[in-house]
XYZ file of C-alpha atoms in Angstrom:
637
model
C 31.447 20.773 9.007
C 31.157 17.328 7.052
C 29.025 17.679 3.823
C 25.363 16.853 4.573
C 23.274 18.623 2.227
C 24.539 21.262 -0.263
C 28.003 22.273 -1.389
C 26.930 25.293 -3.449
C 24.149 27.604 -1.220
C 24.830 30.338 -3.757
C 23.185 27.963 -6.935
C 20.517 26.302 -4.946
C 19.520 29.871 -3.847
C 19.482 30.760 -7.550
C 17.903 27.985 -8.789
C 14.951 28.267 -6.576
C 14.231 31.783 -8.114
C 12.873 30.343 -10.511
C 10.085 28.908 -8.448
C 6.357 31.040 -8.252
C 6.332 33.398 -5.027
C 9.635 32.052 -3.178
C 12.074 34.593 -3.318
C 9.557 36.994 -2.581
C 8.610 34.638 0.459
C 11.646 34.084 1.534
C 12.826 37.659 1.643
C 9.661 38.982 3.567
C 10.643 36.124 6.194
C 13.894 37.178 6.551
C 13.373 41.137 6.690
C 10.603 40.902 9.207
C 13.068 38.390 11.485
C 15.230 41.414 11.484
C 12.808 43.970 13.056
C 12.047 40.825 15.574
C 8.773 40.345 13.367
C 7.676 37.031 13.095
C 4.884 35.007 11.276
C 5.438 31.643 9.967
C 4.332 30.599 6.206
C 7.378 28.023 5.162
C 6.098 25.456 3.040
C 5.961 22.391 6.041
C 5.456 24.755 8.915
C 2.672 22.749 10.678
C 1.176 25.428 12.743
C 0.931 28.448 10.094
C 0.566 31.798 11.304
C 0.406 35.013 9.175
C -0.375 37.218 12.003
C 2.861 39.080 12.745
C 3.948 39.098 16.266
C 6.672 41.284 17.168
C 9.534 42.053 20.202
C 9.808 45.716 20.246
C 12.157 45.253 22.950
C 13.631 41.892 24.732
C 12.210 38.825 22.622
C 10.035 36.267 24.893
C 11.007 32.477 23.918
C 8.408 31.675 25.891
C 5.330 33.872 24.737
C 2.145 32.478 24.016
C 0.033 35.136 22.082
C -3.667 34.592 20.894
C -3.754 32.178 23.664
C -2.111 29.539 21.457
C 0.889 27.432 22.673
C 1.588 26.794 19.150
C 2.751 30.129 18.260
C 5.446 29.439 20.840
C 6.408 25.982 19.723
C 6.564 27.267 15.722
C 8.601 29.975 17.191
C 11.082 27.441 18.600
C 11.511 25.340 15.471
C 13.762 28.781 14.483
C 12.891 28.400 10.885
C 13.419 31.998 10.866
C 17.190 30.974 11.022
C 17.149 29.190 8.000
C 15.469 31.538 6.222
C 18.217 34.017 7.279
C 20.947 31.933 6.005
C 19.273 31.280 2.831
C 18.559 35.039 1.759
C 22.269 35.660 2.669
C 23.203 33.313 0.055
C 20.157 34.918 -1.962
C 21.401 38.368 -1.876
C 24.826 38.308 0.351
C 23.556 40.777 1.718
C 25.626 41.130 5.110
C 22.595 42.401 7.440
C 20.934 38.657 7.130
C 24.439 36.913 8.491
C 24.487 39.435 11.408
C 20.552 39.331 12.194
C 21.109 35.037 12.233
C 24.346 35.770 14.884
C 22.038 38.072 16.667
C 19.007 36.007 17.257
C 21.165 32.890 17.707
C 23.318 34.624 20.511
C 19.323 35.698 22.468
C 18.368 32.076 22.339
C 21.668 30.899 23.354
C 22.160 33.428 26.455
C 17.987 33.930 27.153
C 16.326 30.816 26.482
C 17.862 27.512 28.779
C 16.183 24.524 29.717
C 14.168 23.749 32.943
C 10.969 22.448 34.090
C 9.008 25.632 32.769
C 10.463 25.779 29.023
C 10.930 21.743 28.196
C 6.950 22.564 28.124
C 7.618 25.580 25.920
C 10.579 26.770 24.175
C 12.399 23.469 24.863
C 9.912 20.850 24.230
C 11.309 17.933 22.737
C 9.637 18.179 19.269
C 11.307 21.589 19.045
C 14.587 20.609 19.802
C 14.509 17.866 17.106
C 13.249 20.231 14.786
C 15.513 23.584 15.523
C 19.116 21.357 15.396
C 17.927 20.516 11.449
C 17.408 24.087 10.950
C 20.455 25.397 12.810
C 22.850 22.999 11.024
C 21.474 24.034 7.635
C 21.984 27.425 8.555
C 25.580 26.867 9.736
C 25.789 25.176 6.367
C 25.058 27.566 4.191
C 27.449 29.924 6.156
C 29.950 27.631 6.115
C 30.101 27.742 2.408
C 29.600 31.174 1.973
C 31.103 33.160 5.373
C 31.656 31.228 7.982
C 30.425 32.500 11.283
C 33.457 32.387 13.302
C 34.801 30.408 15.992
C 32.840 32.072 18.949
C 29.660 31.794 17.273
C 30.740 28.045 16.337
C 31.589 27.116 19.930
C 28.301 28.278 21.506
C 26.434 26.162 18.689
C 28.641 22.917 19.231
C 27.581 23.841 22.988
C 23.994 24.291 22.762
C 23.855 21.069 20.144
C 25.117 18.768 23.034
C 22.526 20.551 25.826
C 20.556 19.105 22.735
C 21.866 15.833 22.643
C 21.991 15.554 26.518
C 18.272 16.319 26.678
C 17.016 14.333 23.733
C 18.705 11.239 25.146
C 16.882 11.672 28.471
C 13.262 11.856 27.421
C 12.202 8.651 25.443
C 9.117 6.839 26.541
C 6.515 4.932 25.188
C 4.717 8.286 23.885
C 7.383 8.871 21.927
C 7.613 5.556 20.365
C 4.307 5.703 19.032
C 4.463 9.224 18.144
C 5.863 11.737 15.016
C 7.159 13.590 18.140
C 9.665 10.526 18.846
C 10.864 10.567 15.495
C 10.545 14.499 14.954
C 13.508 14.740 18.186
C 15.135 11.052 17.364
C 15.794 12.846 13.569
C 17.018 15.659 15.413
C 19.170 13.659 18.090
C 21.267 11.653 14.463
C 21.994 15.262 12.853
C 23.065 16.298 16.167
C 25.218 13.272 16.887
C 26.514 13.382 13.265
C 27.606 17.122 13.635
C 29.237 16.719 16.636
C 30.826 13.105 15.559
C 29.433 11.663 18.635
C 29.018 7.868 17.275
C 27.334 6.361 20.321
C 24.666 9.097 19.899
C 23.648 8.437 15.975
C 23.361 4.348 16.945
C 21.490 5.468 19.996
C 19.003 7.822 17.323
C 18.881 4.676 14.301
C 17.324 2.628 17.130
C 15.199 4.317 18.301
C 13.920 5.473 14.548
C 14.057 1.814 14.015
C 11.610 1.159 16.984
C 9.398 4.132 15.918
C 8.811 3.614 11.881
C 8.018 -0.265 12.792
C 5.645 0.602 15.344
C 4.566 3.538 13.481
C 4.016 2.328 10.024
C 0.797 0.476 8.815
C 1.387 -2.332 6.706
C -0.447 -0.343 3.830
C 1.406 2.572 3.818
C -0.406 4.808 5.982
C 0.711 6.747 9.317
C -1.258 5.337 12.354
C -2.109 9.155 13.368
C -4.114 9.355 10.340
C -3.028 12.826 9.145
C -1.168 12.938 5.624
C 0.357 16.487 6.670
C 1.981 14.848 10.029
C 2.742 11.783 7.830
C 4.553 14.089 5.269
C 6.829 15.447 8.507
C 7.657 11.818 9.957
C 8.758 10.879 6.269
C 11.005 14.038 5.712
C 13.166 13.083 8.952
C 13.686 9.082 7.773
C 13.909 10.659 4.175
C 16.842 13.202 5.603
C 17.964 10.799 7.792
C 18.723 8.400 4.775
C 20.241 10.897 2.780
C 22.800 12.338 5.494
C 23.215 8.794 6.976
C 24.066 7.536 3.092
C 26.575 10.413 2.517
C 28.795 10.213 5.783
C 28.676 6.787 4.948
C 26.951 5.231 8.165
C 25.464 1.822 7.990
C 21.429 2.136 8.951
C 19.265 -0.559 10.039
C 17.662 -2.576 6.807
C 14.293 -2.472 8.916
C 14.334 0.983 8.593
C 14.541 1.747 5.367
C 11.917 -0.576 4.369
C 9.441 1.404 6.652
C 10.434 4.428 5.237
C 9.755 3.438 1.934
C 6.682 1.939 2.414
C 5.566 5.122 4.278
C 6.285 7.160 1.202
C 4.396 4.681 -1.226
C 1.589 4.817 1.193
C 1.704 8.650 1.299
C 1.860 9.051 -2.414
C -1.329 7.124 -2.745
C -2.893 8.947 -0.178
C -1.850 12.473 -1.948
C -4.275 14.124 -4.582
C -3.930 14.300 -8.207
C -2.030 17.442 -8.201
C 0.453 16.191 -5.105
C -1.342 18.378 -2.125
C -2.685 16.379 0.923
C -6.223 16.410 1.576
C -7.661 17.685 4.529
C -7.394 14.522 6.278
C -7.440 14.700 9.761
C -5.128 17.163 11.718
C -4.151 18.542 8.065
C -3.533 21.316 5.854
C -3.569 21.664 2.004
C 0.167 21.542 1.279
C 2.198 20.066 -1.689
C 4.202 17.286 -0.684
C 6.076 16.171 -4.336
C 9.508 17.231 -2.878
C 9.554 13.656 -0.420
C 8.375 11.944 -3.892
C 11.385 13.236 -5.613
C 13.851 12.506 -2.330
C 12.063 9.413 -1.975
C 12.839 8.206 -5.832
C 16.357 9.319 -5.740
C 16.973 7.192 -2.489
C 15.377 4.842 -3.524
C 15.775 4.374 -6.972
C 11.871 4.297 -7.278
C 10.562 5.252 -10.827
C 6.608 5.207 -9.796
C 7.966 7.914 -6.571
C 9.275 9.652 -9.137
C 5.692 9.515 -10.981
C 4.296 10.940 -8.137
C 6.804 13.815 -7.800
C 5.885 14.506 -11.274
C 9.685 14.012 -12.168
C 10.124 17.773 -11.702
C 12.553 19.111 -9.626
C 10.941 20.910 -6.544
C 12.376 23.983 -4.583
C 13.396 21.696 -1.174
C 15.575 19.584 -4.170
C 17.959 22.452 -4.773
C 19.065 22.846 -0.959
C 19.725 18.760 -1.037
C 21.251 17.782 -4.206
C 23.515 19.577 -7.224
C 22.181 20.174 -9.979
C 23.232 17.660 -11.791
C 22.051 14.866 -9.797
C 20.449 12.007 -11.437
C 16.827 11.589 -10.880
C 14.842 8.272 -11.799
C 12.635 7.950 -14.615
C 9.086 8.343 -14.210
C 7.284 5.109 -14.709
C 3.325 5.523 -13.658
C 1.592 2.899 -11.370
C -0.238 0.121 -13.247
C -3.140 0.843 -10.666
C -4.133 4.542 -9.562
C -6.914 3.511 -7.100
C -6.402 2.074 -4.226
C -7.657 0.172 -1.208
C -5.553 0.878 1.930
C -7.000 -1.551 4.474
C -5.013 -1.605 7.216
C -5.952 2.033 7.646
C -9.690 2.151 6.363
C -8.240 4.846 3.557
C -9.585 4.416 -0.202
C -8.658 6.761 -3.361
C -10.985 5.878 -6.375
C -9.565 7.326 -9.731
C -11.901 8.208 -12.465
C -9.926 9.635 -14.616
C -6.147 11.820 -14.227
C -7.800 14.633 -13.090
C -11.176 13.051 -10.973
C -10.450 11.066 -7.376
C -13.205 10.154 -4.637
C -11.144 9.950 -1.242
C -12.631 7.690 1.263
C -12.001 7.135 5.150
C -13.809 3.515 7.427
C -10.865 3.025 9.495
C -9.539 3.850 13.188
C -9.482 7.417 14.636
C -5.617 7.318 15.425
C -3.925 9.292 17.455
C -5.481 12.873 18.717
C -4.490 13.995 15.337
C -7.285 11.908 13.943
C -11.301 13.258 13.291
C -14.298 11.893 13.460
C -14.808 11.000 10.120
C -16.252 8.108 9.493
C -17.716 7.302 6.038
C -16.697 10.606 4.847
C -15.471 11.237 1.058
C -13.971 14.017 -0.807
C -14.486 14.765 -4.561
C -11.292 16.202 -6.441
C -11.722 17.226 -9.636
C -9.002 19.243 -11.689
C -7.083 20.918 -9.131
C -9.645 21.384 -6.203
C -11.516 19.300 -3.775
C -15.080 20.382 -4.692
C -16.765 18.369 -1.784
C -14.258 18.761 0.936
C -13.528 17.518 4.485
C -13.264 21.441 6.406
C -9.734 21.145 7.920
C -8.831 21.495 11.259
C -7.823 25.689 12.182
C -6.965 25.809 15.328
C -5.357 23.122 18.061
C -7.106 25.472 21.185
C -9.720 23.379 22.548
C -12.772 25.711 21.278
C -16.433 26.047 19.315
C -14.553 25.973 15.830
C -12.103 22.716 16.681
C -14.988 20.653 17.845
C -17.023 22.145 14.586
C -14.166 21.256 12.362
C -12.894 18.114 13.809
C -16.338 16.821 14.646
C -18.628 14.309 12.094
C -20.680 17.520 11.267
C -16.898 18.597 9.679
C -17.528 16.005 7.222
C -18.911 14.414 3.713
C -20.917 11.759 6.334
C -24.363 11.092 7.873
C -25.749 12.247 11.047
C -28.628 10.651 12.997
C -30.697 12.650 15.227
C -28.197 15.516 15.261
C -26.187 13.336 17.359
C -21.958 13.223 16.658
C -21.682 9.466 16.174
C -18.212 10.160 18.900
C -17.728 12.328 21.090
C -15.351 15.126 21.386
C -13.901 15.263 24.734
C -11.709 18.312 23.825
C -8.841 19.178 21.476
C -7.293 15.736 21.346
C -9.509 12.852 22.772
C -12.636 11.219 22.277
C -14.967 8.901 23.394
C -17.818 6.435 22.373
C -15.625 5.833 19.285
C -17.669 4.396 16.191
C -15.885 1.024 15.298
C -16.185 0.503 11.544
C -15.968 -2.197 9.163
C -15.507 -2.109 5.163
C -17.430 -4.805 3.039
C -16.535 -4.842 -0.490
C -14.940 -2.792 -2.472
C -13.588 -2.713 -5.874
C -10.579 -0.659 -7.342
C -10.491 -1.827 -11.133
C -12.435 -1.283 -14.140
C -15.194 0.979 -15.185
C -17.585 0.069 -12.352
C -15.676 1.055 -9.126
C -17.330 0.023 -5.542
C -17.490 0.977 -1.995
C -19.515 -0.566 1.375
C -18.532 0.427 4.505
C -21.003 0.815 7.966
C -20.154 1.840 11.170
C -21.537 1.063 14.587
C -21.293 4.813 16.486
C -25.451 5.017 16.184
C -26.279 1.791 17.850
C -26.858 3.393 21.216
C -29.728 4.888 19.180
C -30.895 1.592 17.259
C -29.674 2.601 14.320
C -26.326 1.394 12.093
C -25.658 3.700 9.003
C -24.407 1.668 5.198
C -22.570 3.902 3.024
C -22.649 2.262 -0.602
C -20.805 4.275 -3.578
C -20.489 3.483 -6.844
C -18.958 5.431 -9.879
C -19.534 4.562 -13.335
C -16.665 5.297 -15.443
C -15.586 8.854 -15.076
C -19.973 10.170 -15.249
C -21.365 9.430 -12.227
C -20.983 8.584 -8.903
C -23.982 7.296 -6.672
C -24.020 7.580 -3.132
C -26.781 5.604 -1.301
C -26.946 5.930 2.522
C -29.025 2.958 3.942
C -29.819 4.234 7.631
C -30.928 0.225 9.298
C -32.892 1.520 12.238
C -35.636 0.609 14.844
C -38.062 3.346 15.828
C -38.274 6.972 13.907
C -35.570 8.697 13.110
C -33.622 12.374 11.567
C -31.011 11.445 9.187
C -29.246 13.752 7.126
C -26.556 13.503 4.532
C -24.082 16.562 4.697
C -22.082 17.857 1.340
C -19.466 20.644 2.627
C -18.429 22.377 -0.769
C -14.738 24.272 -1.274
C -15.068 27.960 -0.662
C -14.681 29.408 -4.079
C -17.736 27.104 -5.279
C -21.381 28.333 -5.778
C -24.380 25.993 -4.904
C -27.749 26.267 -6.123
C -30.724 23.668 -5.669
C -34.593 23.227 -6.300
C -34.787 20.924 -3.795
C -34.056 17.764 -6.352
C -30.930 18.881 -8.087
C -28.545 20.957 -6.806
C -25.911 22.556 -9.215
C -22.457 23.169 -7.695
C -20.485 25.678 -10.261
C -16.422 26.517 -9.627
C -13.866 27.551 -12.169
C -12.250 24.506 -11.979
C -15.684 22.314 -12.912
C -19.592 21.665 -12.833
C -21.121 19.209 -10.404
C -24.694 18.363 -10.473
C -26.158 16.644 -7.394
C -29.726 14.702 -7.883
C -31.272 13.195 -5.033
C -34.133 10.414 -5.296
C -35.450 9.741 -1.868
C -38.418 11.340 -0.195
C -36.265 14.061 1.870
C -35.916 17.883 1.736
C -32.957 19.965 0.720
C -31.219 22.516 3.246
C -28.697 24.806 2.549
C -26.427 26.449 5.372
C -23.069 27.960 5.611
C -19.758 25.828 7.391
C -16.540 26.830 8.541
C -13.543 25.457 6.350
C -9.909 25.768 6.918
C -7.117 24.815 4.218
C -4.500 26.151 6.975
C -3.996 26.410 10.564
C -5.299 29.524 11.422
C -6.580 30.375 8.502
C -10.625 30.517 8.160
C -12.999 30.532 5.159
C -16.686 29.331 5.073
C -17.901 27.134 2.567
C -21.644 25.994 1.437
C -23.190 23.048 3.099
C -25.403 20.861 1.107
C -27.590 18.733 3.244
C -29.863 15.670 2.780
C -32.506 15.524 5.680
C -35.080 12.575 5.700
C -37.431 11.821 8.464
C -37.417 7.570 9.025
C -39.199 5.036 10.959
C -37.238 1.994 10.397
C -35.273 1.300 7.204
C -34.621 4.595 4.778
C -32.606 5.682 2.317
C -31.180 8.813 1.134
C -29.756 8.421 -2.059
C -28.187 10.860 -4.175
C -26.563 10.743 -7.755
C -23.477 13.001 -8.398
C -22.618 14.119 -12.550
C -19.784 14.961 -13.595
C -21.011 16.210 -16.952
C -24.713 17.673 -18.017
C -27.404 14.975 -17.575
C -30.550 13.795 -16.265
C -31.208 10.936 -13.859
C -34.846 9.383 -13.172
C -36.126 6.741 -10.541
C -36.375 2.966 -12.235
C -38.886 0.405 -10.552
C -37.055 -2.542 -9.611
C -39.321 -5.870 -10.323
C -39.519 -9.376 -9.965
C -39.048 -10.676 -14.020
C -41.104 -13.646 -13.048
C -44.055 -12.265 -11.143
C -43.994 -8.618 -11.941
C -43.883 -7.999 -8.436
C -42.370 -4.109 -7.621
C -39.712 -3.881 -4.798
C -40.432 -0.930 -2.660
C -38.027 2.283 -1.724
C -36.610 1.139 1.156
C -35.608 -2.357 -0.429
C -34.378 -1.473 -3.793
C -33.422 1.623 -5.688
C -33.192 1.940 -9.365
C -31.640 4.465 -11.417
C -31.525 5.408 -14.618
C -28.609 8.136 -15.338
C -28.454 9.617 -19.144
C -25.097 11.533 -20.187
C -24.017 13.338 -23.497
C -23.547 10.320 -24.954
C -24.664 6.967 -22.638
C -27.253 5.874 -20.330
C -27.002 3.260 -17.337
C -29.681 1.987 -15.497
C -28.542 0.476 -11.904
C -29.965 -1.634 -8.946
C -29.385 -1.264 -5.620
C -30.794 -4.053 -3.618
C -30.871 -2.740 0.355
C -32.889 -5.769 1.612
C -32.858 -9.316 0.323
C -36.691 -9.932 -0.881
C -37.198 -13.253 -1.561
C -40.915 -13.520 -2.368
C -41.959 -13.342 -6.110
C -39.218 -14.732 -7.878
C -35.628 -13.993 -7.800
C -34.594 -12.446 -11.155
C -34.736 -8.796 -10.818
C -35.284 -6.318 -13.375
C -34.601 -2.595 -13.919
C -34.680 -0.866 -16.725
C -32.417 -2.813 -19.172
C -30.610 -4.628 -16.508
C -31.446 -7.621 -15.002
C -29.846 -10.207 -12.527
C -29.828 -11.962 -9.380
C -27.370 -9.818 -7.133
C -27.673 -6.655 -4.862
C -25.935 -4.468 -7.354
C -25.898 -4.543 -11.026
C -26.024 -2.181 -13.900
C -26.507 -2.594 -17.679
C -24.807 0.181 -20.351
C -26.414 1.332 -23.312
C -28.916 -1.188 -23.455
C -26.178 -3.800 -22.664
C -25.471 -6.961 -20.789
C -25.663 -6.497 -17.200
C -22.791 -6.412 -15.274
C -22.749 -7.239 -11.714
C -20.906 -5.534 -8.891
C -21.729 -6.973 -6.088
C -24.003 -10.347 -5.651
């Protein structure tokens, strides 16, 4: 077998010891695949399950327990295989190499295709998947005890069933799909293995095809999911890397997609390199593509991202001694991503507000509109709740749903609708106004149009002031009276308690204090939140309920440090003229060691004069706020 990923199994396998929890992983993995015990907890399986499910006599390639077809298709992927071959070159222990032969030879004489398994066992996506982690496997044995020629012969026979099936099923799904590229990954190694030329140009193509259709300009994966977006970019990643070592020539096209998919990722990751719970995803570190992507690349602010450490996945790619880039950190850390509605405001290293106005996406997608998350060292303390579970049930539609989210709800109404696991209806086009990226005053507008079957259009405004505050006014633009209610889903390990005004969120990793200055009441409930598929915790839910007819506003004021914050009256410097709620807020916030006083102007007012005044600011825009006494600086006119 050519060289495609690692010379020396026995080192990498070493090496990696060294890394928290994955021997011990690993090895549980690997023994319960040899008492046909199986649960799946590798670091990018996408459909986790720690449940073991076990074969005490003929194994079932097929079986669908807990009435989830994913348990099947994460079965399929065989990473149990891989993990076989890597505690072999762990331990060399000879029981792994003969458990891998022995599973291998069931699939290969139980499990064929036809029209009942390419839905199961031998969907597509699987078979793209399971020839990465076969030829790894024979890999690894190949450099440590080869497997013999019968064993060798099957493989090289079920690779081209592989090849032959992969090359019939390609439609327009799987253009604009991560299964396309999943199986078109799948269908190079497999051409590349078995030197089939005609089949690697037949893969590039189509991969070619996919990341340009696939790609937004801005970075982003169309199926808005960071944790799907991490799998598309490890098979062009891989894809690059084998294709660059057996020398084969790869479409320019392509790697320019690929690398703007992992910029875009890396700016859509969190602080500490885990994905947020964006969409269809789970909380999973995803440095390892940084570091690939900087060595491929040559791309020092990749390498930033990846933290310029080598990563676990690194030792099973590259020697040791492989040159890595130096780290060279982005001259901007927040961004605006607007082809795909995503924006990632950094207040400081260890602070970031997420932000989503964009399209749904594929089914992979939530209805999420308007919705934030608030990181703060090491955790997401005001979360999006994650998705659990792909069976079309209560707890999907909870999660995926706009109650799952950091957003405002009108009459208790979803602002889609769910029509089950994957599709929805009614969707709620939105549309971003300003925003602003730089300096200490960072700024957010975005509305959406899902409520105007109800006469109503919901403005989200935020603004941070350095790395204090954040303010997040809601201006609900309606006709008739109204519910609103602003909803604050808090990580599980974080304890909420509220008078009504302030609410105090307390975790180990950080304070948060929560002041709200409109007329509403405070309610306090209990969510579901998922960090993994299948995996379910329950977090507090913070909500914002205010009763309108016509215009309101709920407007809260998030600390990141002790304070106080107080209502301002906004007035008209030459008449004296007060603004009321619903047209103006003003704030005054007070920290350890400054005080700002803001306006927010929600309605133009024209009548009195047009210099406004609040506090110790004073302008003629919609938002402005003075420092300290200060001049005023304006954010948005």
């Amino acid at each position: 077998m050519d060289y495609f990923w690692i010379k020396d199994p026995k080192t990498a396998a070493q090496k990696c010891r060294s890394f928290a929890s994955w021997e011990n992983n690993l090895l549980t993995l690997a023994d319960k695949a040899c008492s046909n015990t199986f649960v799946f907890t590798d670091h990018y399986e996408m459909e986790r399950c720690t449940k073991d499910v076990i074969f005490s006599k003929k194994i079932d390639w097929d079986h669908i327990p807990f009435g989830d077809p994913e348990w099947c298709y994460a079965f399929n992927r065989h990473t149990f295989l891989l993990n076989l071959a890597k505690a072999y070159a762990l331990t060399k222990e000879e029981r792994y190499r003969l458990e891998w032969i022995r599973l291998f030879n069931d699939f290969y004489e139980n499990s064929h295709l036809n029209e009942k398994t390419k839905s199961l066992s031998w969907r597509s996506l699987e078979c793209g998947i399971r020839i990465e982690n076969h030829l790894r496997s024979i890999e690894i044995f190949d450099r440590t005890h080869p497997l013999g020629k019968d064993i060798l012969d099957k493989e090289r026979d079920l690779i081209s069933k592989h090849i032959a099936f992969l090359l019939s099923i390609h439609t327009d799904h799987h253009r604009m799909s991560n299964w396309g590229i999943l199986q078109d990954h799948g269908l190079f190694l497999a051409g590349c293995y078995l030197k089939m030329e005609e089949v690697q140009n037949t893969a590039l193509c189509r991969l070619e095809d996919e990341f340009r259709l696939q790609t937004m300009a801005d970075g982003s994966h169309w199926e808005q999911s960071p944790m799907y977006q991490a799998e598309v970019l490890h098979c062009g990643l891989d894809t690059l890397l084998i294709a660059g070592r057996l020398s084969k020539k790869v479409p320019e096209s392509l790697k320019e997609n690929i690398h703007n998919m992992a910029k875009g990722l890396a700016k859509m990751t969190r602080p500490d390199g885990k994905c947020y719970l964006f969409g269809d995803s789970d909380e999973i570190d995803v440095t390892d593509l940084f570091l690939l992507g900087a060595i491929l690349f040559g791309d020092e602010e990749l390498c930033w991202h990846a933290k310029g450490k080598k990563n676990c996945e690194f030792f099973w790619d590259f020697e040791e001694n492989q040159t890595i880039p130096e780290m060279r950190s982005p001259t901007e850390k927040s961004y605006f991503m607007p082809d795909s509605g995503n924006i990632f405001l950094s207040l400081d290293d260890n602070t970031q507000l997420r932000f989503h106005a964009g399209f749904y996406g594929s089914g992979h997608g939530h209805i999420d509109q308007l919705h934030f998350d608030l990181y703060k060292n090491g955790t997401v303390l005001l979360t999006d709740t994650g998705r659990h579970t792909y069976v079309d049930n209560s707890l999907r539609r909870a999660l995926k749903s706009s109650y799952g989210h950091n957003t405002v709800i009108v009459d208790d109404k979803d602002f889609s609708n769910i029509e089950d696991s994957w599709g929805i209806s009614d969707f709620a086009e939105p549309m971003v106004g300003k925003v602003i990226t730089g300096g200490d005053y960072k700024y957010i507008e975005a509305i959406h149009y899902g409520y105007i079957r109800l006469s109503c259009v919901v403005e989200r405004k935020i603004i941070t002031l350095e790395n204090k505050a954040i303010i997040i006014a809601d201006e609900i633009r309606a006709s008739g009276s109204h519910t609103a209610k602003a909803l604050f889903h808090l990580d599980e390990e974080a304890t909420l308690l509220s008078d009504g005004r302030k609410a105090c969120i307390s975790h180990a990793c950080g304070n948060l204090y929560i002041f709200f200055l409109d007329e509403g009441e405070t309610i306090m409930e209990r969510y579901p939140l998922s960090k993994h598929y299948n995996e379910m915790e329950n977090g507090d839910l913070l909500i914002r309920k205010i009763h309108t007819d016509g215009n309101a506003i709920i407007l809260a004021v998030i600390l990141l440090e002790e304070g106080n914050v107080e209502k301002l009256p906004v007035q008209k410097a030459l008449t004296g003229l007060f603004l009321k709620d619903k047209d103006a807020s003003g704030i005054r916030i007070e920290t350890v060691k400054d005080v700002y006083d803001i306006a927010i102007i929600h309605t133009e007012h024209p009548e009195g004069g047009f210099l406004l005044r609040c506090g110790n600011a004073e302008a003629y825009a919609r938002v402005f706020v003075s420092k300290n006494g200060g001049n005023t600086h304006i954010i948005k006119y």
